[in-house]
Coordinates of N, CA and C in Angstrom, one line a residue:
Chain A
X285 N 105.5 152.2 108.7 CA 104.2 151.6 108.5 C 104.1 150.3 109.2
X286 N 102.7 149.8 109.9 CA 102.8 148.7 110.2 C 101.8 148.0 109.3
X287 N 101.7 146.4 109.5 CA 100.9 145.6 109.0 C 99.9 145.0 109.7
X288 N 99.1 144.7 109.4 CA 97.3 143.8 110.1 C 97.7 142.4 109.5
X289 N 97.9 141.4 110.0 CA 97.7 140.2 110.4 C 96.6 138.9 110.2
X290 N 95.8 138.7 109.2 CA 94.5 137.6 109.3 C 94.9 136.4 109.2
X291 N 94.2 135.4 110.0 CA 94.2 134.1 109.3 C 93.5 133.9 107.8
X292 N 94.1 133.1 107.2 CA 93.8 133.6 105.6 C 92.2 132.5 105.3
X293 N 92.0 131.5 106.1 CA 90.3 131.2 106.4 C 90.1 130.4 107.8
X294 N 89.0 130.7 108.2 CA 88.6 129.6 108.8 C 86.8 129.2 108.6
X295 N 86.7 128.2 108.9 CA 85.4 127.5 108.9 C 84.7 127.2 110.2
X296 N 83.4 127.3 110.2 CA 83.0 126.9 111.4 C 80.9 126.0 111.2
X297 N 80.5 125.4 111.8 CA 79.2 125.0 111.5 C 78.4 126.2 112.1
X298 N 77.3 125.5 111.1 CA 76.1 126.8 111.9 C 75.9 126.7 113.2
X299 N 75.7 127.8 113.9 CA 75.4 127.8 115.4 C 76.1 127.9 116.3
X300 N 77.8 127.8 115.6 CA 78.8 127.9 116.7 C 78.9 129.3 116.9
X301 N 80.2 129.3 117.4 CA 81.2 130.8 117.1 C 81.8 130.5 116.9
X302 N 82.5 131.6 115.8 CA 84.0 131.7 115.5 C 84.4 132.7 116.2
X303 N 85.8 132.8 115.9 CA 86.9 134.1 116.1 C 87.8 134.7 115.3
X304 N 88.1 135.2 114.8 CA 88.7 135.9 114.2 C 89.8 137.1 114.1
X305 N 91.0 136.7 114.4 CA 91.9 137.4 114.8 C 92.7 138.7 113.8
X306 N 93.3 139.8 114.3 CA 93.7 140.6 113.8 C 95.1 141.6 114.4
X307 N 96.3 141.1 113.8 CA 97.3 141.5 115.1 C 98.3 142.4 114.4
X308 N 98.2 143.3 115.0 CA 99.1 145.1 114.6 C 100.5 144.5 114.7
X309 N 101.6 144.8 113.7 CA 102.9 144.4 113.7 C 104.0 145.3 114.6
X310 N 103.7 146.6 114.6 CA 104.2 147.3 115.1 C 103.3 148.2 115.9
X311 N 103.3 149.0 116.4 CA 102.8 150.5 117.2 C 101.5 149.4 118.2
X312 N 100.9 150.4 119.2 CA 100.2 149.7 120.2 C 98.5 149.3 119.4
X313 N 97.6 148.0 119.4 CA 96.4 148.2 118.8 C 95.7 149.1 119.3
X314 N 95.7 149.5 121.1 CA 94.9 150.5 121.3 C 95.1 151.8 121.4
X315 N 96.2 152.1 120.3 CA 96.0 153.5 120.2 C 95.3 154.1 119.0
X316 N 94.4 153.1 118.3 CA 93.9 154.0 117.1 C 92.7 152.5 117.0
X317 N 91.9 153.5 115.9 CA 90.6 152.1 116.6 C 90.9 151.4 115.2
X318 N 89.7 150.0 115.6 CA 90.0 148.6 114.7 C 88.3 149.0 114.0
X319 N 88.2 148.8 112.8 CA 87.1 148.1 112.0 C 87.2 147.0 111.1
X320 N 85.8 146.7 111.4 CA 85.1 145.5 110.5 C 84.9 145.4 109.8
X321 N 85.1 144.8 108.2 CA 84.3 145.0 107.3 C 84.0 143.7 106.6
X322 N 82.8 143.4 106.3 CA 82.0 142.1 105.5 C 82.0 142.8 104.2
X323 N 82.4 141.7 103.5 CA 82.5 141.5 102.1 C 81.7 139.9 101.4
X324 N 80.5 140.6 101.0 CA 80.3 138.7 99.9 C 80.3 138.8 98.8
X325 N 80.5 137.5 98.4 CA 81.1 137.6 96.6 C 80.6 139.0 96.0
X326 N 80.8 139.5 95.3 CA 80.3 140.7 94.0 C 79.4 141.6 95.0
X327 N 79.9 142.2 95.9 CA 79.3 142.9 97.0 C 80.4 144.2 97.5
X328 N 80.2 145.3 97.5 CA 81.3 146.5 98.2 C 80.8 145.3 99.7
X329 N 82.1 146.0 100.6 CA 82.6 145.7 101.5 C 81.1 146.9 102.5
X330 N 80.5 146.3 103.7 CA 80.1 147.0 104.9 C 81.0 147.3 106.1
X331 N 80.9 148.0 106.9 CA 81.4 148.2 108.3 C 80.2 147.0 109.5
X332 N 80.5 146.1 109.7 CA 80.2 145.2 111.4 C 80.6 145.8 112.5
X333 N 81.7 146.1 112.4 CA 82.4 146.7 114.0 C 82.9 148.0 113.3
X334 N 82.8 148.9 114.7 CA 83.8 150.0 114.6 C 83.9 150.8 115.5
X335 N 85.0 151.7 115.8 CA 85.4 151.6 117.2 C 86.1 150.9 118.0
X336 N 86.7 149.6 117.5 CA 86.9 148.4 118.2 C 85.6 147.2 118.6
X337 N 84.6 148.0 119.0 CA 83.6 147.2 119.3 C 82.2 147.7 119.5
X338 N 82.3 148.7 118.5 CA 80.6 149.5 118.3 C 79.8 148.5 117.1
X339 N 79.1 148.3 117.2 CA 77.9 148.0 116.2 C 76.8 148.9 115.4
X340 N 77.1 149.4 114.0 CA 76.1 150.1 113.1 C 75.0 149.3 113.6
X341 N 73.8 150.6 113.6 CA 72.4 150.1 113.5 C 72.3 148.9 111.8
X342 N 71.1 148.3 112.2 CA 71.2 147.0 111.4 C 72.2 145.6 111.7
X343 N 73.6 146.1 112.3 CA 74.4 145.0 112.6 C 73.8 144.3 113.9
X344 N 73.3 142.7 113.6 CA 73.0 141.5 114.9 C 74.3 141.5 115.8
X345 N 73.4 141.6 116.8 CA 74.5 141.3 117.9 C 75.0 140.1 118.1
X346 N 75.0 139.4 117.4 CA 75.8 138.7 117.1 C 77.5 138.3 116.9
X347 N 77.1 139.9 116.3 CA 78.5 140.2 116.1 C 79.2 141.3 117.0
X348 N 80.7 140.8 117.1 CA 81.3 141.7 118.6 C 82.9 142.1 118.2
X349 N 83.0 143.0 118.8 CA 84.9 143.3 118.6 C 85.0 143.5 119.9
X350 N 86.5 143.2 119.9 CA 87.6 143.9 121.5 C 88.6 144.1 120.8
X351 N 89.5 144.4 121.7 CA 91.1 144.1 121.3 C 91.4 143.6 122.6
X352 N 93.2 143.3 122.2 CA 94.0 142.5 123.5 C 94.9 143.3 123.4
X353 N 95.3 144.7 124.2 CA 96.6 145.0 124.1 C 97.8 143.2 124.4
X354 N 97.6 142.9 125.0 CA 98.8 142.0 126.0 C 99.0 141.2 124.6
X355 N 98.1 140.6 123.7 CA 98.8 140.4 122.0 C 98.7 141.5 121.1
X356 N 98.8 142.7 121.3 CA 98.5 143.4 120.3 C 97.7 142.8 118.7
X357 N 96.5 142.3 119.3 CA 95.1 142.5 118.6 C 93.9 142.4 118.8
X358 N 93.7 142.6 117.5 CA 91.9 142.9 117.8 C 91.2 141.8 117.3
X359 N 90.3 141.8 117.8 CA 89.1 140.2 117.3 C 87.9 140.6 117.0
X360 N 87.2 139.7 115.8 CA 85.6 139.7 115.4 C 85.0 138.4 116.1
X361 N 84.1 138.4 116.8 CA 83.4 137.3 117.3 C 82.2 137.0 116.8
X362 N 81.5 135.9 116.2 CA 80.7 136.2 115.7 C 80.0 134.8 116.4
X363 N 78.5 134.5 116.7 CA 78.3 133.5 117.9 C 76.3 133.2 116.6
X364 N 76.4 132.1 117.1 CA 75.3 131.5 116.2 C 75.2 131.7 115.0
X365 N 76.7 131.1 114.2 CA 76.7 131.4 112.7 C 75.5 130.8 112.0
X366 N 75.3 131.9 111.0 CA 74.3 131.7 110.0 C 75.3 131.4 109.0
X367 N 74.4 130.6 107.6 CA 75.0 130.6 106.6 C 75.2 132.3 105.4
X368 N 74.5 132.5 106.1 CA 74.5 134.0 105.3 C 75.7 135.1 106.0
X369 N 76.7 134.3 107.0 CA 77.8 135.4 107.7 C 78.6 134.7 106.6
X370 N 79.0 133.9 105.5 CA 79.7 133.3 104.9 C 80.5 134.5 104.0
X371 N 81.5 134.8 104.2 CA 81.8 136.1 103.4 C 83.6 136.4 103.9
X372 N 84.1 137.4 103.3 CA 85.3 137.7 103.6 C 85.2 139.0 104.6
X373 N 86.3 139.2 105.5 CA 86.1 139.8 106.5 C 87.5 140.1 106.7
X374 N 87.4 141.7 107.2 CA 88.9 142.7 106.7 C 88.8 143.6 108.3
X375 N 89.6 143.7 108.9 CA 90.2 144.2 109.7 C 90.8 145.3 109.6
X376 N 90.8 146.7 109.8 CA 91.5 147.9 108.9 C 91.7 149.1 110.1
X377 N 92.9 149.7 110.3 CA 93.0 150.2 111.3 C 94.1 151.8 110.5
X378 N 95.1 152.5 111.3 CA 95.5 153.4 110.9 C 96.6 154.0 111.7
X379 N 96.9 154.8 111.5 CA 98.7 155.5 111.9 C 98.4 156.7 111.2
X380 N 98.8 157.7 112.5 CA 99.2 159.3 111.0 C 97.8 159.5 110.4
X381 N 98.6 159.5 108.9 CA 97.3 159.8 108.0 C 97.7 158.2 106.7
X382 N 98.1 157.2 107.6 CA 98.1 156.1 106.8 C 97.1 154.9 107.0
X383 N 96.0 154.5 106.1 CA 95.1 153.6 106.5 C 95.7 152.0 106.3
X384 N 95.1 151.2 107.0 CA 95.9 150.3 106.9 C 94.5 148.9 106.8
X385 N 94.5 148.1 106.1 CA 93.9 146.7 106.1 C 94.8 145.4 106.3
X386 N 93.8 144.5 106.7 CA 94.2 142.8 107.2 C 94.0 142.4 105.4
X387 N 94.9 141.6 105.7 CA 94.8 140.8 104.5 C 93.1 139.9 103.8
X388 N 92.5 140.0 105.2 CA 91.0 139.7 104.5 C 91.5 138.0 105.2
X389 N 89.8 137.3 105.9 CA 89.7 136.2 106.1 C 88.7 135.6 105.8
X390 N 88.4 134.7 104.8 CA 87.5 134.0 104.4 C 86.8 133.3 105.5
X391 N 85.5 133.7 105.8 CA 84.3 132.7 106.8 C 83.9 131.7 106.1
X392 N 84.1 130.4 106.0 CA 83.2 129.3 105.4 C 82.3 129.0 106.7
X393 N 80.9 128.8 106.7 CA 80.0 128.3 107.4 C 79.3 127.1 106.9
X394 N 79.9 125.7 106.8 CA 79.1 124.8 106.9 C 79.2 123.6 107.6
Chain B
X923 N 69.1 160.1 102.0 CA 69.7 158.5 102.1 C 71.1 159.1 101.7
X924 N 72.3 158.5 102.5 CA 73.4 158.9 102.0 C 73.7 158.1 100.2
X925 N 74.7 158.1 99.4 CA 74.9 157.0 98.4 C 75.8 158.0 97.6
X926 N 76.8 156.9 97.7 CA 77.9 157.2 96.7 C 77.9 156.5 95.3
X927 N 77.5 156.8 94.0 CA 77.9 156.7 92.9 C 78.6 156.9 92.2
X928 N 79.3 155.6 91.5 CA 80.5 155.5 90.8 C 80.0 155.5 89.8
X929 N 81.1 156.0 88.9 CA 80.8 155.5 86.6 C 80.8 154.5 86.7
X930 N 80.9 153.9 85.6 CA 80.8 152.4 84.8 C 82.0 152.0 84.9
X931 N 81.8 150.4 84.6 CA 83.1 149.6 84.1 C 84.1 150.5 82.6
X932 N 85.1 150.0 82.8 CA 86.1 150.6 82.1 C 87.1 149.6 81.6
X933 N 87.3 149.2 80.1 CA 88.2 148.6 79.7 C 88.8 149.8 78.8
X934 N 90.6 149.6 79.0 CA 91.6 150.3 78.2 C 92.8 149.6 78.2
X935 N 93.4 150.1 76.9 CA 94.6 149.7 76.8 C 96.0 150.0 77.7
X936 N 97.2 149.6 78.1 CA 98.0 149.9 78.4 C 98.6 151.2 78.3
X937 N 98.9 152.3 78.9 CA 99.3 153.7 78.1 C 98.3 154.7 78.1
X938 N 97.0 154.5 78.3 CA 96.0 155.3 77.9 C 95.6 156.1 79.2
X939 N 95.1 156.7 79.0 CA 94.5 157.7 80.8 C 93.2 157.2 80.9
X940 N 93.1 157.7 82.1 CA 91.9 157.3 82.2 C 91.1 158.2 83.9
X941 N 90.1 158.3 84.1 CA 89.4 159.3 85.2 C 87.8 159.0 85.5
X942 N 87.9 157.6 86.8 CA 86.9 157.3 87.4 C 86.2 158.2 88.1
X943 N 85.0 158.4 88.6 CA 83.9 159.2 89.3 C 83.5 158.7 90.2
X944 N 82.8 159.5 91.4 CA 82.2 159.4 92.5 C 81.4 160.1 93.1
X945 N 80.0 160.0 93.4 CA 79.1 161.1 93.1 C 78.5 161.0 94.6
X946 N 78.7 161.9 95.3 CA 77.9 161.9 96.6 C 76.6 162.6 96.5
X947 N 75.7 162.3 97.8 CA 74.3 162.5 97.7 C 73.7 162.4 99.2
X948 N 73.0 162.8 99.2 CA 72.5 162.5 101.2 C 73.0 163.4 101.8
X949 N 74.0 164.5 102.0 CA 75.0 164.4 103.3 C 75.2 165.6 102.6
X950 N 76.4 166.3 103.2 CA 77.1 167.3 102.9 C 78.2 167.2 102.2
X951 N 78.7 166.9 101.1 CA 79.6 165.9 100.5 C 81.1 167.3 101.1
X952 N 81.2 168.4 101.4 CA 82.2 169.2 101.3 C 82.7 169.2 103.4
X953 N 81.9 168.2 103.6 CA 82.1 168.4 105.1 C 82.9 166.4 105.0
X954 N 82.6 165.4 104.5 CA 83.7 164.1 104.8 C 84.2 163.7 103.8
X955 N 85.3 163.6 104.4 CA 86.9 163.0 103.5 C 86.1 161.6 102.5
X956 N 86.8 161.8 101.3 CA 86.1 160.8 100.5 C 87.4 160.1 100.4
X957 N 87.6 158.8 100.0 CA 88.9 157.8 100.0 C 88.6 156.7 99.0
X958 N 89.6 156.5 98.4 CA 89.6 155.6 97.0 C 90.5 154.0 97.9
X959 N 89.6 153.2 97.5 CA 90.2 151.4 98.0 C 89.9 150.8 96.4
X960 N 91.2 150.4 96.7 CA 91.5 149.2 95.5 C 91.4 147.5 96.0
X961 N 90.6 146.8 94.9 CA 90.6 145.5 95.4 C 91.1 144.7 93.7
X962 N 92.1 144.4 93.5 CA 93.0 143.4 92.7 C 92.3 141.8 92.5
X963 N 91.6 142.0 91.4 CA 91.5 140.3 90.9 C 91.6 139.2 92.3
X964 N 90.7 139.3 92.7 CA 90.6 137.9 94.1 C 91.6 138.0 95.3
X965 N 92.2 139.2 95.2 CA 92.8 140.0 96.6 C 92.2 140.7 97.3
X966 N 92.5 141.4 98.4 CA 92.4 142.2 99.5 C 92.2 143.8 98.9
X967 N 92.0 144.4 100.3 CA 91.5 145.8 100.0 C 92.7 146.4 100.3
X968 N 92.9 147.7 99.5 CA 94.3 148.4 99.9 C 93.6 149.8 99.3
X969 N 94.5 150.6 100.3 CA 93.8 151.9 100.6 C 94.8 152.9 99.9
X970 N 94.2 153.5 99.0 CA 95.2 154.1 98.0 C 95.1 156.0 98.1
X971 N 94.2 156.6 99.1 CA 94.1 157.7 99.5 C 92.9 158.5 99.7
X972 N 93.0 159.7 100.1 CA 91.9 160.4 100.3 C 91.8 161.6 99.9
X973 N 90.7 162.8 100.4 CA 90.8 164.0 100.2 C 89.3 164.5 100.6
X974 N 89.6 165.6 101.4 CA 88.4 166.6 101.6 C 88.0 167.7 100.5
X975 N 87.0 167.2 100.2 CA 86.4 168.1 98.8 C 85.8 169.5 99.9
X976 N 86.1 170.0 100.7 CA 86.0 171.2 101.7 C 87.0 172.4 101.0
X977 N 88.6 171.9 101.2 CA 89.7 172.3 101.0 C 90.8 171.6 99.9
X978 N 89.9 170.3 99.5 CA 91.0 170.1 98.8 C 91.8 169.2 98.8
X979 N 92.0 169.2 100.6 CA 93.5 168.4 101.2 C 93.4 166.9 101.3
X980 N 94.8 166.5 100.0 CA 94.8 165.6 99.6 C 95.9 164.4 100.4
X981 N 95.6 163.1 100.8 CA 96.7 162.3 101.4 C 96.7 161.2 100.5
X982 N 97.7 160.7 99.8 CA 98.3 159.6 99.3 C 98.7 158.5 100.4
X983 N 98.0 157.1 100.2 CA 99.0 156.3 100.2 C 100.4 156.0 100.1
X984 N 101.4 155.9 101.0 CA 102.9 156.2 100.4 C 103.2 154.9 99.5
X985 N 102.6 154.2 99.2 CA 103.0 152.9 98.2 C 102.0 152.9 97.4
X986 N 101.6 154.2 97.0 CA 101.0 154.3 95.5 C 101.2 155.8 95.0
X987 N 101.7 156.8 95.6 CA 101.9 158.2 95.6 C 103.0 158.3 94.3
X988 N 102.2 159.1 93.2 CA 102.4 159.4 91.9 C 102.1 158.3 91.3
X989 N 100.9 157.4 91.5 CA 101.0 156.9 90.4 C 99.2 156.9 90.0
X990 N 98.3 157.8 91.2 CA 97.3 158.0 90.6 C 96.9 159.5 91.2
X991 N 95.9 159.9 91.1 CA 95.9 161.2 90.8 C 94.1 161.5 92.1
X992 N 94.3 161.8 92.4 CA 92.7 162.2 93.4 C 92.1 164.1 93.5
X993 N 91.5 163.6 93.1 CA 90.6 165.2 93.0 C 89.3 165.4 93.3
X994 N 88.2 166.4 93.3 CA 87.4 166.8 93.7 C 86.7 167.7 93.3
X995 N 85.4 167.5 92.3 CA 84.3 169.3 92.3 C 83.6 169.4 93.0
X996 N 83.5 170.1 94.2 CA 82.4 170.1 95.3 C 81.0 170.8 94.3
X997 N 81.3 171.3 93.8 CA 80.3 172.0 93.1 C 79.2 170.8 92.4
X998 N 79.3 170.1 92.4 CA 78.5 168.7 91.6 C 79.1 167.8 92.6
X999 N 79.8 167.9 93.7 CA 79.6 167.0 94.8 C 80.0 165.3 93.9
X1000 N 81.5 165.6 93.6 CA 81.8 164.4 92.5 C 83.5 164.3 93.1
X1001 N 83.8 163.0 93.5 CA 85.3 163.0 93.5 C 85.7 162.3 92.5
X1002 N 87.2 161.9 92.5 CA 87.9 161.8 90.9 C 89.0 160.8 91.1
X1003 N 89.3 159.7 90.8 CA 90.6 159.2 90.5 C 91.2 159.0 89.3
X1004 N 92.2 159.2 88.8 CA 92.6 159.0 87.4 C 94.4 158.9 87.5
X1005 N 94.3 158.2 86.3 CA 95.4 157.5 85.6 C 96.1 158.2 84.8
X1006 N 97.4 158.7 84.2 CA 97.9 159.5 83.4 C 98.7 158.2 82.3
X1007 N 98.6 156.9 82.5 CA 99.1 156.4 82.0 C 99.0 154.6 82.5
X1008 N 97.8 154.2 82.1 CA 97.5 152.7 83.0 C 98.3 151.6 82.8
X1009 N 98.5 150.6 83.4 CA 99.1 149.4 83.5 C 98.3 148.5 83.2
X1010 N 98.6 147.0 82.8 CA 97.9 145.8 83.0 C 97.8 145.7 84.3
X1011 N 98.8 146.3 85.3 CA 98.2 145.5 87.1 C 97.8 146.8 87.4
X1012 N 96.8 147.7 86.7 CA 96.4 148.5 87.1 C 94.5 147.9 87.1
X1013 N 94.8 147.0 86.9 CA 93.4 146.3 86.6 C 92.6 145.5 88.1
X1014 N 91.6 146.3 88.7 CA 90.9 146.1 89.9 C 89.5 146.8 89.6
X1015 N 89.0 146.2 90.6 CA 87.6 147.1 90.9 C 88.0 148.3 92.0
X1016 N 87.6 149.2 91.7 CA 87.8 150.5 92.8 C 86.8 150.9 93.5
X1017 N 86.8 151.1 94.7 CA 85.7 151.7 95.2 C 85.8 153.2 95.8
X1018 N 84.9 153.8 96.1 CA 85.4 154.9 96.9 C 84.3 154.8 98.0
X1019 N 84.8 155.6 99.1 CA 84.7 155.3 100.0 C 84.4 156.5 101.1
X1020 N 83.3 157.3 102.1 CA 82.8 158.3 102.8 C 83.5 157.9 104.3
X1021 N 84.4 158.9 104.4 CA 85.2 158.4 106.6 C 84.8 159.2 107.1
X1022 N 84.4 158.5 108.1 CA 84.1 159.4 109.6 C 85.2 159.7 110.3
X1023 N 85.4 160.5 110.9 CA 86.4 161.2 111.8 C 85.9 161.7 113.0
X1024 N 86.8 160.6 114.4 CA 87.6 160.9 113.8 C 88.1 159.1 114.1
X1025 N 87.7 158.4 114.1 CA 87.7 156.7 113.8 C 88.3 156.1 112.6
X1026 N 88.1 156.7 111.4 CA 88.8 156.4 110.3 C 87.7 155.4 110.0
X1027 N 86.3 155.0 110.2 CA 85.7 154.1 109.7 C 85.1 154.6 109.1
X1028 N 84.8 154.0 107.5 CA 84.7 153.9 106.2 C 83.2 153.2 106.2
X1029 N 82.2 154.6 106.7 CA 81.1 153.8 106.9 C 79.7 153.7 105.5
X1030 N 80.2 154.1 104.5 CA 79.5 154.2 102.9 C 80.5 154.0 101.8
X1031 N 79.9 153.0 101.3 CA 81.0 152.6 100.0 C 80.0 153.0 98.4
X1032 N 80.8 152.9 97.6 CA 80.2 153.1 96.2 C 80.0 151.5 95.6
X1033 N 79.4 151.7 94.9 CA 79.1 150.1 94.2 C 80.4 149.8 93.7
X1034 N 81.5 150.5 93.4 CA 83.0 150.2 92.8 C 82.5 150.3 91.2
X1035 N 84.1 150.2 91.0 CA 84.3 150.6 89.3 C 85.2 149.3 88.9
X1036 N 84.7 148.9 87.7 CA 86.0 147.6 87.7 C 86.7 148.7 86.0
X1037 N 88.3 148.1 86.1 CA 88.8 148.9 85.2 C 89.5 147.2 84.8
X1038 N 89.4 147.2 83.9 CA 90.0 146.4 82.9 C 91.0 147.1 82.0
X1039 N 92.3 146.5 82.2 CA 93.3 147.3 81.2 C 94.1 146.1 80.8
X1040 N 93.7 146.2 79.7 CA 94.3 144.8 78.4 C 94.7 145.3 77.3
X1041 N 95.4 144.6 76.1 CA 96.4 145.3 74.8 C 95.2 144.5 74.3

């Protein structure tokens, strides 16, 4: 089995970008895809990215994935933060028939 | 409209069984793998398994395998997780969850079930 990687928060003011990293411990990140998922308080979890870097109809482009094979991970970008991206955000990928999540990164926006 | 619904909250005791629901709608419920995520009192999501209510075919998480149980009546389009025996750290909200394939992205969730298991 491998593990997903988050920083456990970061903060950023409105308007910036943040980044948000996500790093596979073992096996290559591009061999199986990376999703996104937003979480706010007392809320199920949505998909932002998927694919590595597709966007569900309704998701602002604002929001973006890649990966880095050369660090084995994958990133959420998110560029003119709103206070309403303030939420927890999970990275979740797979092996086999084993699913796998990030520990979850807290966005503070203010 | 796709929508997956869950039962209600659930408080029980330690020892007792117990068998959450999941009710698909919109879609073909016997054509995508339905999958149960656990989220722990102010933790993370962890993916505790799946199954195609098509055939049946069920996959466990290996760091939760025999300790919960996943099933399926395609006929009422309802999947199933249950307990033969709950714990106090059996105590989370559960969601279930509709995958696409073949991405593994978990693109419809249920409102979740919170289980409360206290003496």
């Amino acid at each position: 089995n491998f593990m997903l990687t988050q920083p456990h928060s970061v903060s950023e003011s409105p308007g910036k970008t943040v980044t948000i990293s996500c790093t596979r411990s073992s096996g290559s990140i591009a061999s199986n895809y990376v999703q996104w998922y937003q979480q706010r308080p007392g809320s199920a979890p949505t998909t932002v990215i998927y694919e590595d870097n597709q966007r569900p109809s309704g998701v602002p482009d604002r929001f973006s994935g890649s990966i880095d094979s050369s660090s084995n991970s994958a990133s959420l970008t998110i560029s003119g933060l709103k206070t309403e991206d303030e939420a927890d955000y999970y990275c979740q990928s797979y092996d086999s028939d084993n699913v796998v999540f990030g520990g979850g990164t807290k966005l503070t926006v203010l | 409209e796709v929508q997956l619904v869950q039962s209600g909250a659930e408080v029980k005791k330690p020892g007792e069984s117990l068998k959450i629901s999941c009710k698909g709608s919109g879609y073909s419920f016997t054509t995508y793998w339905i999958g149960w995520v656990r989220q722990m009192p102010g933790k993370g999501l962890e993916w505790m398994g799946i199954i195609y209510p098509g055939d049946s075919d069920i996959r466990y998480s290996p760091s939760l395998q025999g300790q919960v149980t996943i099933s399926a009546d395609k006929s009422i389009s309802t999947a199933y997780l249950q307990w033969s025996s709950l714990k106090a750290s059996d105590t989370a909200m559960y969601y279930c969850v509709r995958r696409l394939d073949p991405t593994q992205n978990f693109d419809y969730w249920g409102q979740g079930t919170l289980v409360t298991v206290s003496s």
